[in-house]
Amino acid sequence: MENQFPIETILEGDNIRESIEHLKKKKTGCGYDGMFGTQLPDFWRKNGEKIKAQIQNGEYIPIPAVQIRRRKPNGGIRLIEIPSVRDRMLQYAMCRVMQPYYEGVFSVRSFGFRTGRSTLDAVGLCAREMNEGGIYAADLDIKSYFDRVDQRKLMSLLMQDTDDPATLGLISSYLGMRVMSGCHVFRKVVGLPQGGPISPLLANVYLDQLDRFMEKADLHFIRYADDIVILCGGEGEAKETMRRVEEFLNDSLGLWLNREKSKLIPAEELHFLGYGFGCCDGRYYATIGATEWEKMKKGMFHNIQKGDENLIRWWDRLGAYNRGWINYYRNVPLEFLECYTRAMDAAEMEKIHQKCAKHPELYETALIESKAFIAPLEWYGVVKERYGKNSGEI
């Protein structure tokens, strides 16, 4: 077996320097050790050789990660484990070496956490599969995926690509690293810690087995992390496909489908990665679905009602939101995007007027000084000019 990512390559000077620079530019916040990204260069100059020797000898122990709680958009709590800055840097250094190799191995139908592959690519493949006969969808979600990964099985998969004990030892130390939650410290023995740079890559390594199974079964699937859509010719085929995939997940990977989120539906009822799908004259296209539309309005209204201690920043934030959602949907046929944009523009103007009614002179002065505010219809015009009459079928 060829050793694809030896520890010498991971700890090589240029790779470490690039990784340090990456964390420094991001102005990464501190973890348990209290260090910031800007402090990394000095820290590594003083301690780098010692840490490298510990890693090569299998003696390195990561600093405990700090667990924080994040509220999910649809309710519930997601637990995130934030590694120290030095451990984030080392994980990023591993990713820089491992990612190029796995990009040549992973399925072309996998899109999440991939270099040069976007949500738009995944949605585009979805629409093409629909237009080639995939009129019924098995919309699958893996239950608590990151929390259920079998660490021993993951390590056995990694051993197929490298036999370097130091590399494997470093990865294993991050899988089982200590986590600080309030006053309590515990060690993970199952699942992937969410919050470090290496976890998304390892998540794809584990689910690559599922991709291979689906490819061998000639399924028309699109996978984005743990969200999977399989396009089928009818409801019966979709039902059988769902059964086979669930059986593989249970038996081979120790994973289960989330029954509340997994469903069998006609293609035009699918919602995937923030897009809905429509059908006109027998052709399917990606669009802004009703669910996505309500989320956009809710986000916009929330931004308008946010605290306005600095009115210039308040205007800038509204403009950034407008640019963001229109850019995300710019490949929806422009005539559809314009309808949504006009409705959003009217709703935004009404809410802004209500917000500014008591002190219009203050808000108007800040608007003049704002460099970033732009209304939805204004930005739609920029997008239309930039991408032409038709933004292109996804």
Short mmCIF file of C-alpha atoms in Angstrom, two decimals:
data_model
loop_
_atom_site.label_atom_id
_atom_site.label_comp_id
_atom_site.label_asym_id
_atom_site.label_seq_id
_atom_site.Cartn_x
_atom_site.Cartn_y
_atom_site.Cartn_z
CA MET A 1 0.00 0.00 0.00
CA GLU A 2 1.27 3.46 -0.93
CA ASN A 3 1.37 5.85 2.01
CA GLN A 4 -0.75 8.74 0.71
CA PHE A 5 -0.21 11.20 3.55
CA PRO A 6 2.97 10.63 5.60
CA ILE A 7 3.42 12.75 8.71
CA GLU A 8 6.57 14.33 7.22
CA THR A 9 4.47 15.91 4.47
CA ILE A 10 1.86 17.16 6.93
CA LEU A 11 4.49 18.73 9.21
CA GLU A 12 6.62 20.06 6.34
CA GLY A 13 7.62 23.70 6.82
CA ASP A 14 5.68 25.30 3.97
CA ASN A 15 2.51 23.35 4.80
CA ILE A 16 2.65 24.46 8.43
CA ARG A 17 3.39 28.07 7.42
CA GLU A 18 0.41 28.12 5.05
CA SER A 19 -1.80 26.63 7.75
CA ILE A 20 -0.66 29.19 10.31
CA GLU A 21 -1.27 32.01 7.83
CA HIS A 22 -4.77 30.66 7.13
CA LEU A 23 -5.71 30.74 10.83
CA LYS A 24 -4.05 34.12 11.28
CA LYS A 25 -6.00 35.71 8.40
CA LYS A 26 -9.27 34.33 9.74
CA LYS A 27 -8.53 36.07 13.04
CA THR A 28 -9.61 32.87 14.72
CA GLY A 29 -10.88 33.20 18.27
CA CYS A 30 -9.41 31.42 21.25
CA GLY A 31 -10.19 27.95 22.53
CA TYR A 32 -9.49 26.40 25.90
CA ASP A 33 -5.86 27.62 25.89
CA GLY A 34 -6.87 31.26 25.35
CA MET A 35 -4.70 31.69 22.23
CA PHE A 36 -5.78 33.66 19.15
CA GLY A 37 -4.78 33.01 15.54
CA THR A 38 -2.63 36.13 15.47
CA GLN A 39 -0.47 34.61 18.24
CA LEU A 40 0.25 31.41 16.30
CA PRO A 41 3.44 32.50 14.47
CA ASP A 42 5.28 33.39 17.69
CA PHE A 43 3.94 30.34 19.47
CA TRP A 44 5.07 27.96 16.71
CA ARG A 45 8.54 29.53 16.52
CA LYS A 46 9.02 28.78 20.21
CA ASN A 47 7.23 25.41 20.46
CA GLY A 48 6.91 24.01 16.93
CA GLU A 49 9.86 21.62 17.00
CA LYS A 50 8.82 20.19 20.34
CA ILE A 51 5.22 19.60 19.15
CA LYS A 52 6.43 18.02 15.89
CA ALA A 53 8.62 15.61 17.84
CA GLN A 54 5.69 14.70 20.10
CA ILE A 55 3.51 13.98 17.07
CA GLN A 56 6.16 11.89 15.34
CA ASN A 57 6.72 9.88 18.53
CA GLY A 58 2.97 9.38 19.11
CA GLU A 59 3.10 11.42 22.32
CA TYR A 60 1.09 14.50 21.35
CA ILE A 61 -2.10 15.11 23.35
CA PRO A 62 -4.52 17.71 21.95
CA ILE A 63 -5.72 20.48 24.23
CA PRO A 64 -9.35 19.89 25.32
CA ALA A 65 -11.95 21.30 22.96
CA VAL A 66 -14.59 23.68 24.30
CA GLN A 67 -18.18 22.56 23.78
CA ILE A 68 -20.71 25.24 22.88
CA ARG A 69 -24.42 25.00 22.13
CA ARG A 70 -25.87 26.33 18.88
CA ARG A 71 -29.57 26.57 18.20
CA LYS A 72 -30.63 24.87 14.97
CA PRO A 73 -32.73 26.91 12.49
CA ASN A 74 -35.59 24.38 12.72
CA GLY A 75 -35.37 23.96 16.51
CA GLY A 76 -33.21 21.81 18.72
CA ILE A 77 -29.63 22.22 19.85
CA ARG A 78 -26.39 21.35 18.03
CA LEU A 79 -23.31 20.73 20.18
CA ILE A 80 -20.10 22.11 18.68
CA GLU A 81 -16.62 21.22 19.96
CA ILE A 82 -14.16 24.04 19.27
CA PRO A 83 -10.49 22.93 19.32
CA SER A 84 -7.67 25.20 20.45
CA VAL A 85 -6.09 27.38 17.78
CA ARG A 86 -2.95 25.21 17.59
CA ASP A 87 -5.07 22.08 17.09
CA ARG A 88 -7.18 23.80 14.45
CA MET A 89 -3.94 24.65 12.67
CA LEU A 90 -2.67 21.06 12.81
CA GLN A 91 -6.01 19.74 11.58
CA TYR A 92 -5.96 22.21 8.72
CA ALA A 93 -2.42 21.10 7.85
CA MET A 94 -3.70 17.52 7.63
CA CYS A 95 -6.59 18.60 5.42
CA ARG A 96 -4.21 20.36 3.01
CA VAL A 97 -2.43 17.05 2.43
CA MET A 98 -5.36 14.63 2.61
CA GLN A 99 -8.03 16.58 0.69
CA PRO A 100 -6.32 16.49 -2.76
CA TYR A 101 -5.94 12.71 -2.55
CA TYR A 102 -9.55 12.11 -1.55
CA GLU A 103 -10.86 14.51 -4.19
CA GLY A 104 -9.61 11.96 -6.72
CA VAL A 105 -11.34 9.12 -4.87
CA PHE A 106 -14.73 10.50 -3.83
CA SER A 107 -17.86 10.11 -5.97
CA VAL A 108 -18.75 12.78 -8.51
CA ARG A 109 -22.24 12.67 -6.97
CA SER A 110 -20.97 13.85 -3.56
CA PHE A 111 -20.94 17.63 -3.04
CA GLY A 112 -20.78 18.60 0.64
CA PHE A 113 -17.43 19.84 2.04
CA ARG A 114 -15.77 19.33 -1.34
CA THR A 115 -13.22 21.57 -3.06
CA GLY A 116 -14.74 23.36 -6.06
CA ARG A 117 -18.17 21.74 -5.62
CA SER A 118 -21.12 23.79 -4.43
CA THR A 119 -24.76 23.55 -3.42
CA LEU A 120 -25.56 24.92 -6.88
CA ASP A 121 -23.79 21.94 -8.50
CA ALA A 122 -25.82 19.54 -6.36
CA VAL A 123 -29.12 21.27 -7.13
CA GLY A 124 -28.22 21.35 -10.83
CA LEU A 125 -27.64 17.60 -10.92
CA CYS A 126 -30.98 17.16 -9.14
CA ALA A 127 -32.83 19.08 -11.84
CA ARG A 128 -31.05 17.19 -14.63
CA GLU A 129 -31.95 13.82 -13.08
CA MET A 130 -35.58 14.94 -12.89
CA ASN A 131 -35.54 15.86 -16.57
CA GLU A 132 -34.11 12.45 -17.41
CA GLY A 133 -36.97 10.55 -15.81
CA GLY A 134 -36.45 10.96 -12.05
CA ILE A 135 -40.02 12.01 -11.30
CA TYR A 136 -40.13 10.60 -7.76
CA ALA A 137 -37.65 11.29 -4.98
CA ALA A 138 -36.40 9.40 -1.97
CA ASP A 139 -35.39 12.34 0.24
CA LEU A 140 -33.18 10.84 2.96
CA ASP A 141 -31.62 12.31 6.09
CA ILE A 142 -29.22 10.36 8.33
CA LYS A 143 -30.15 10.64 11.99
CA SER A 144 -27.55 12.45 14.14
CA TYR A 145 -24.87 11.50 11.64
CA PHE A 146 -21.84 13.22 13.20
CA ASP A 147 -22.72 11.79 16.62
CA ARG A 148 -22.98 8.18 15.41
CA VAL A 149 -19.90 7.56 13.27
CA ASP A 150 -18.08 4.40 14.35
CA GLN A 151 -14.56 5.66 15.10
CA ARG A 152 -12.94 2.21 14.82
CA LYS A 153 -14.48 1.60 11.41
CA LEU A 154 -13.41 5.06 10.27
CA MET A 155 -9.83 4.36 11.35
CA SER A 156 -9.88 1.05 9.44
CA LEU A 157 -10.97 2.94 6.31
CA LEU A 158 -8.13 5.45 6.74
CA MET A 159 -5.66 2.56 7.15
CA GLN A 160 -6.45 1.54 3.58
CA ASP A 161 -4.83 4.80 2.42
CA THR A 162 -1.96 5.29 4.86
CA ASP A 163 0.09 3.08 7.15
CA ASP A 164 1.93 5.96 8.81
CA PRO A 165 1.49 5.37 12.57
CA ALA A 166 2.10 9.03 13.41
CA THR A 167 -0.56 10.28 10.96
CA LEU A 168 -3.07 7.67 12.13
CA GLY A 169 -2.20 8.43 15.75
CA LEU A 170 -2.79 12.16 15.27
CA ILE A 171 -6.16 11.58 13.62
CA SER A 172 -7.14 9.13 16.36
CA SER A 173 -6.18 11.64 19.04
CA TYR A 174 -8.56 14.19 17.51
CA LEU A 175 -11.39 11.68 17.25
CA GLY A 176 -11.05 10.88 20.96
CA MET A 177 -9.95 14.27 22.19
CA ARG A 178 -11.12 15.54 25.57
CA VAL A 179 -14.03 17.98 25.57
CA MET A 180 -14.72 20.66 28.17
CA SER A 181 -18.45 21.19 28.76
CA GLY A 182 -18.99 23.69 31.55
CA CYS A 183 -17.09 22.27 34.52
CA HIS A 184 -17.04 18.73 33.14
CA VAL A 185 -14.43 17.05 30.94
CA PHE A 186 -15.25 13.96 28.89
CA ARG A 187 -13.74 12.00 26.02
CA LYS A 188 -15.62 11.10 22.84
CA VAL A 189 -15.62 7.38 22.03
CA VAL A 190 -18.15 7.51 19.18
CA GLY A 191 -18.98 10.10 16.54
CA LEU A 192 -17.06 12.96 14.96
CA PRO A 193 -16.40 16.16 16.90
CA GLN A 194 -18.15 19.02 15.11
CA GLY A 195 -16.13 22.22 14.97
CA GLY A 196 -12.66 21.19 13.75
CA PRO A 197 -11.37 21.47 10.15
CA ILE A 198 -10.71 17.72 9.82
CA SER A 199 -14.23 16.52 10.69
CA PRO A 200 -15.99 17.36 7.38
CA LEU A 201 -13.31 15.48 5.44
CA LEU A 202 -13.54 12.46 7.74
CA ALA A 203 -17.34 12.58 7.42
CA ASN A 204 -16.98 12.17 3.65
CA VAL A 205 -14.42 9.37 4.05
CA TYR A 206 -16.95 7.43 6.12
CA LEU A 207 -19.92 8.02 3.79
CA ASP A 208 -17.85 7.24 0.69
CA GLN A 209 -18.77 3.62 1.42
CA LEU A 210 -22.42 4.53 0.97
CA ASP A 211 -21.62 6.35 -2.29
CA ARG A 212 -19.85 3.28 -3.63
CA PHE A 213 -22.84 1.10 -2.71
CA MET A 214 -25.26 3.45 -4.48
CA GLU A 215 -23.03 3.71 -7.55
CA LYS A 216 -22.75 -0.07 -7.77
CA ALA A 217 -26.56 -0.29 -7.53
CA ASP A 218 -26.81 2.29 -10.36
CA LEU A 219 -28.87 4.69 -8.26
CA HIS A 220 -29.35 8.27 -9.44
CA PHE A 221 -28.33 9.92 -6.18
CA ILE A 222 -27.06 13.31 -5.06
CA ARG A 223 -25.41 13.51 -1.64
CA TYR A 224 -24.58 16.68 0.24
CA ALA A 225 -23.02 15.64 3.58
CA ASP A 226 -25.73 13.59 5.29
CA ASP A 227 -28.57 14.84 3.06
CA ILE A 228 -29.25 12.39 0.23
CA VAL A 229 -31.69 12.61 -2.66
CA ILE A 230 -32.27 9.63 -4.96
CA LEU A 231 -34.35 10.26 -8.09
CA CYS A 232 -36.47 7.34 -9.27
CA GLY A 233 -38.99 6.53 -12.02
CA GLY A 234 -41.92 6.08 -9.64
CA GLU A 235 -43.10 5.66 -6.06
CA GLY A 236 -42.60 1.87 -5.98
CA GLU A 237 -39.00 2.18 -7.16
CA ALA A 238 -38.34 4.97 -4.64
CA LYS A 239 -39.76 2.86 -1.80
CA GLU A 240 -37.56 -0.13 -2.67
CA THR A 241 -34.53 2.14 -3.08
CA MET A 242 -35.10 3.67 0.35
CA ARG A 243 -35.33 0.19 1.89
CA ARG A 244 -32.04 -0.94 0.30
CA VAL A 245 -30.14 2.19 1.32
CA GLU A 246 -31.46 2.01 4.88
CA GLU A 247 -30.44 -1.64 5.11
CA PHE A 248 -26.90 -0.78 3.98
CA LEU A 249 -26.66 2.10 6.46
CA ASN A 250 -27.78 -0.13 9.33
CA ASP A 251 -25.72 -3.21 8.51
CA SER A 252 -22.50 -1.71 7.13
CA LEU A 253 -22.14 1.71 8.75
CA GLY A 254 -24.16 1.48 11.96
CA LEU A 255 -26.29 4.46 10.92
CA TRP A 256 -30.05 5.06 10.79
CA LEU A 257 -32.35 7.22 8.74
CA ASN A 258 -34.18 10.06 10.44
CA ARG A 259 -37.75 8.88 9.92
CA GLU A 260 -39.19 12.32 10.66
CA LYS A 261 -37.18 13.96 7.88
CA SER A 262 -36.83 11.10 5.35
CA LYS A 263 -39.72 10.81 2.91
CA LEU A 264 -40.88 9.63 -0.52
CA ILE A 265 -42.33 12.49 -2.60
CA PRO A 266 -43.01 13.57 -6.20
CA ALA A 267 -39.99 15.45 -7.57
CA GLU A 268 -41.74 18.83 -7.68
CA GLU A 269 -42.38 18.63 -3.91
CA LEU A 270 -38.67 18.23 -3.12
CA HIS A 271 -36.85 20.89 -1.09
CA PHE A 272 -33.07 20.49 -1.23
CA LEU A 273 -30.31 22.80 0.02
CA GLY A 274 -32.61 25.81 0.12
CA TYR A 275 -34.15 25.24 -3.31
CA GLY A 276 -37.57 24.07 -4.41
CA PHE A 277 -38.39 22.55 -7.80
CA GLY A 278 -41.11 23.29 -10.33
CA CYS A 279 -42.33 21.66 -13.52
CA CYS A 280 -43.53 23.53 -16.63
CA ASP A 281 -44.24 21.97 -20.05
CA GLY A 282 -42.70 18.72 -18.86
CA ARG A 283 -39.40 20.37 -17.80
CA TYR A 284 -38.20 20.55 -14.21
CA TYR A 285 -36.32 23.59 -12.93
CA ALA A 286 -34.93 24.78 -9.60
CA THR A 287 -36.72 27.68 -8.01
CA ILE A 288 -37.45 29.35 -4.68
CA GLY A 289 -39.92 27.14 -2.85
CA ALA A 290 -42.60 28.31 -0.41
CA THR A 291 -40.56 27.07 2.56
CA GLU A 292 -37.46 28.96 1.41
CA TRP A 293 -39.51 32.08 0.73
CA GLU A 294 -40.88 32.13 4.29
CA LYS A 295 -37.36 31.68 5.70
CA MET A 296 -36.07 34.61 3.64
CA LYS A 297 -38.83 36.90 4.85
CA LYS A 298 -38.34 35.82 8.46
CA GLY A 299 -34.60 36.51 8.20
CA MET A 300 -35.18 39.89 6.62
CA PHE A 301 -37.73 40.98 9.24
CA HIS A 302 -35.40 39.79 12.01
CA ASN A 303 -32.55 41.91 10.62
CA ILE A 304 -34.76 44.99 10.43
CA GLN A 305 -35.89 44.61 14.04
CA LYS A 306 -32.36 44.01 15.33
CA GLY A 307 -30.70 46.54 17.62
CA ASP A 308 -29.67 49.73 15.82
CA GLU A 309 -27.07 51.29 18.10
CA ASN A 310 -25.02 52.01 14.96
CA LEU A 311 -27.38 52.95 12.14
CA ILE A 312 -24.78 52.78 9.38
CA ARG A 313 -23.98 49.18 10.31
CA TRP A 314 -27.74 48.52 10.47
CA TRP A 315 -28.19 49.65 6.86
CA ASP A 316 -25.08 47.72 5.78
CA ARG A 317 -26.45 44.54 7.37
CA LEU A 318 -29.74 44.85 5.47
CA GLY A 319 -27.90 45.34 2.19
CA ALA A 320 -25.65 42.35 2.82
CA TYR A 321 -28.70 40.16 3.43
CA ASN A 322 -30.34 41.33 0.19
CA ARG A 323 -27.20 40.64 -1.84
CA GLY A 324 -26.71 37.28 -0.18
CA TRP A 325 -30.10 35.73 -0.89
CA ILE A 326 -30.35 37.06 -4.44
CA ASN A 327 -26.82 35.83 -5.24
CA TYR A 328 -27.71 32.40 -3.83
CA TYR A 329 -30.72 32.13 -6.15
CA ARG A 330 -29.27 33.90 -9.17
CA ASN A 331 -29.44 30.74 -11.28
CA VAL A 332 -33.18 30.49 -10.82
CA PRO A 333 -34.78 31.69 -14.11
CA LEU A 334 -34.68 35.47 -13.84
CA GLU A 335 -38.39 36.01 -14.46
CA PHE A 336 -39.14 33.90 -11.36
CA LEU A 337 -36.44 35.63 -9.31
CA GLU A 338 -37.85 39.03 -10.27
CA CYS A 339 -41.32 38.12 -8.93
CA TYR A 340 -39.86 37.15 -5.56
CA THR A 341 -37.58 40.19 -5.55
CA ARG A 342 -40.43 42.62 -6.14
CA ALA A 343 -42.44 41.07 -3.32
CA MET A 344 -39.40 41.12 -1.00
CA ASP A 345 -38.64 44.74 -1.92
CA ALA A 346 -42.17 45.85 -1.06
CA ALA A 347 -42.15 43.95 2.24
CA GLU A 348 -38.75 45.35 3.18
CA MET A 349 -39.73 48.94 2.42
CA GLU A 350 -42.87 48.62 4.54
CA LYS A 351 -40.98 47.21 7.53
CA ILE A 352 -38.18 49.77 7.22
CA HIS A 353 -40.72 52.60 7.10
CA GLN A 354 -42.33 51.31 10.31
CA LYS A 355 -38.91 51.04 11.95
CA CYS A 356 -37.74 54.52 10.94
CA ALA A 357 -41.00 56.41 11.49
CA LYS A 358 -40.07 57.84 14.91
CA HIS A 359 -36.65 59.25 13.92
CA PRO A 360 -36.56 59.43 10.09
CA GLU A 361 -33.84 62.10 10.00
CA LEU A 362 -31.38 59.83 11.89
CA TYR A 363 -32.01 56.85 9.62
CA GLU A 364 -31.84 58.97 6.44
CA THR A 365 -28.49 60.46 7.46
CA ALA A 366 -27.09 56.98 8.16
CA LEU A 367 -28.46 55.71 4.84
CA ILE A 368 -26.57 58.43 2.97
CA GLU A 369 -23.34 57.46 4.76
CA SER A 370 -23.87 53.72 4.25
CA LYS A 371 -21.65 52.22 1.57
CA ALA A 372 -23.29 48.77 1.51
CA PHE A 373 -27.07 49.12 1.58
CA ILE A 374 -28.89 48.11 -1.56
CA ALA A 375 -32.56 47.27 -1.92
CA PRO A 376 -33.62 43.90 -3.40
CA LEU A 377 -34.81 45.34 -6.74
CA GLU A 378 -31.62 47.38 -7.11
CA TRP A 379 -29.44 44.31 -6.58
CA TYR A 380 -31.66 42.24 -8.87
CA GLY A 381 -30.83 44.78 -11.61
CA VAL A 382 -27.11 44.28 -10.94
CA VAL A 383 -27.50 40.49 -11.13
CA LYS A 384 -29.54 40.73 -14.34
CA GLU A 385 -26.93 42.95 -15.98
CA ARG A 386 -24.06 40.78 -14.75
CA TYR A 387 -25.49 37.43 -15.82
CA GLY A 388 -27.58 38.43 -18.84
CA LYS A 389 -31.23 38.09 -19.74
CA ASN A 390 -31.32 34.52 -18.44
CA SER A 391 -29.14 33.52 -15.55
CA GLY A 392 -28.94 30.03 -16.95
CA GLU A 393 -30.69 26.79 -16.15
CA ILE A 394 -29.23 25.07 -13.16
#
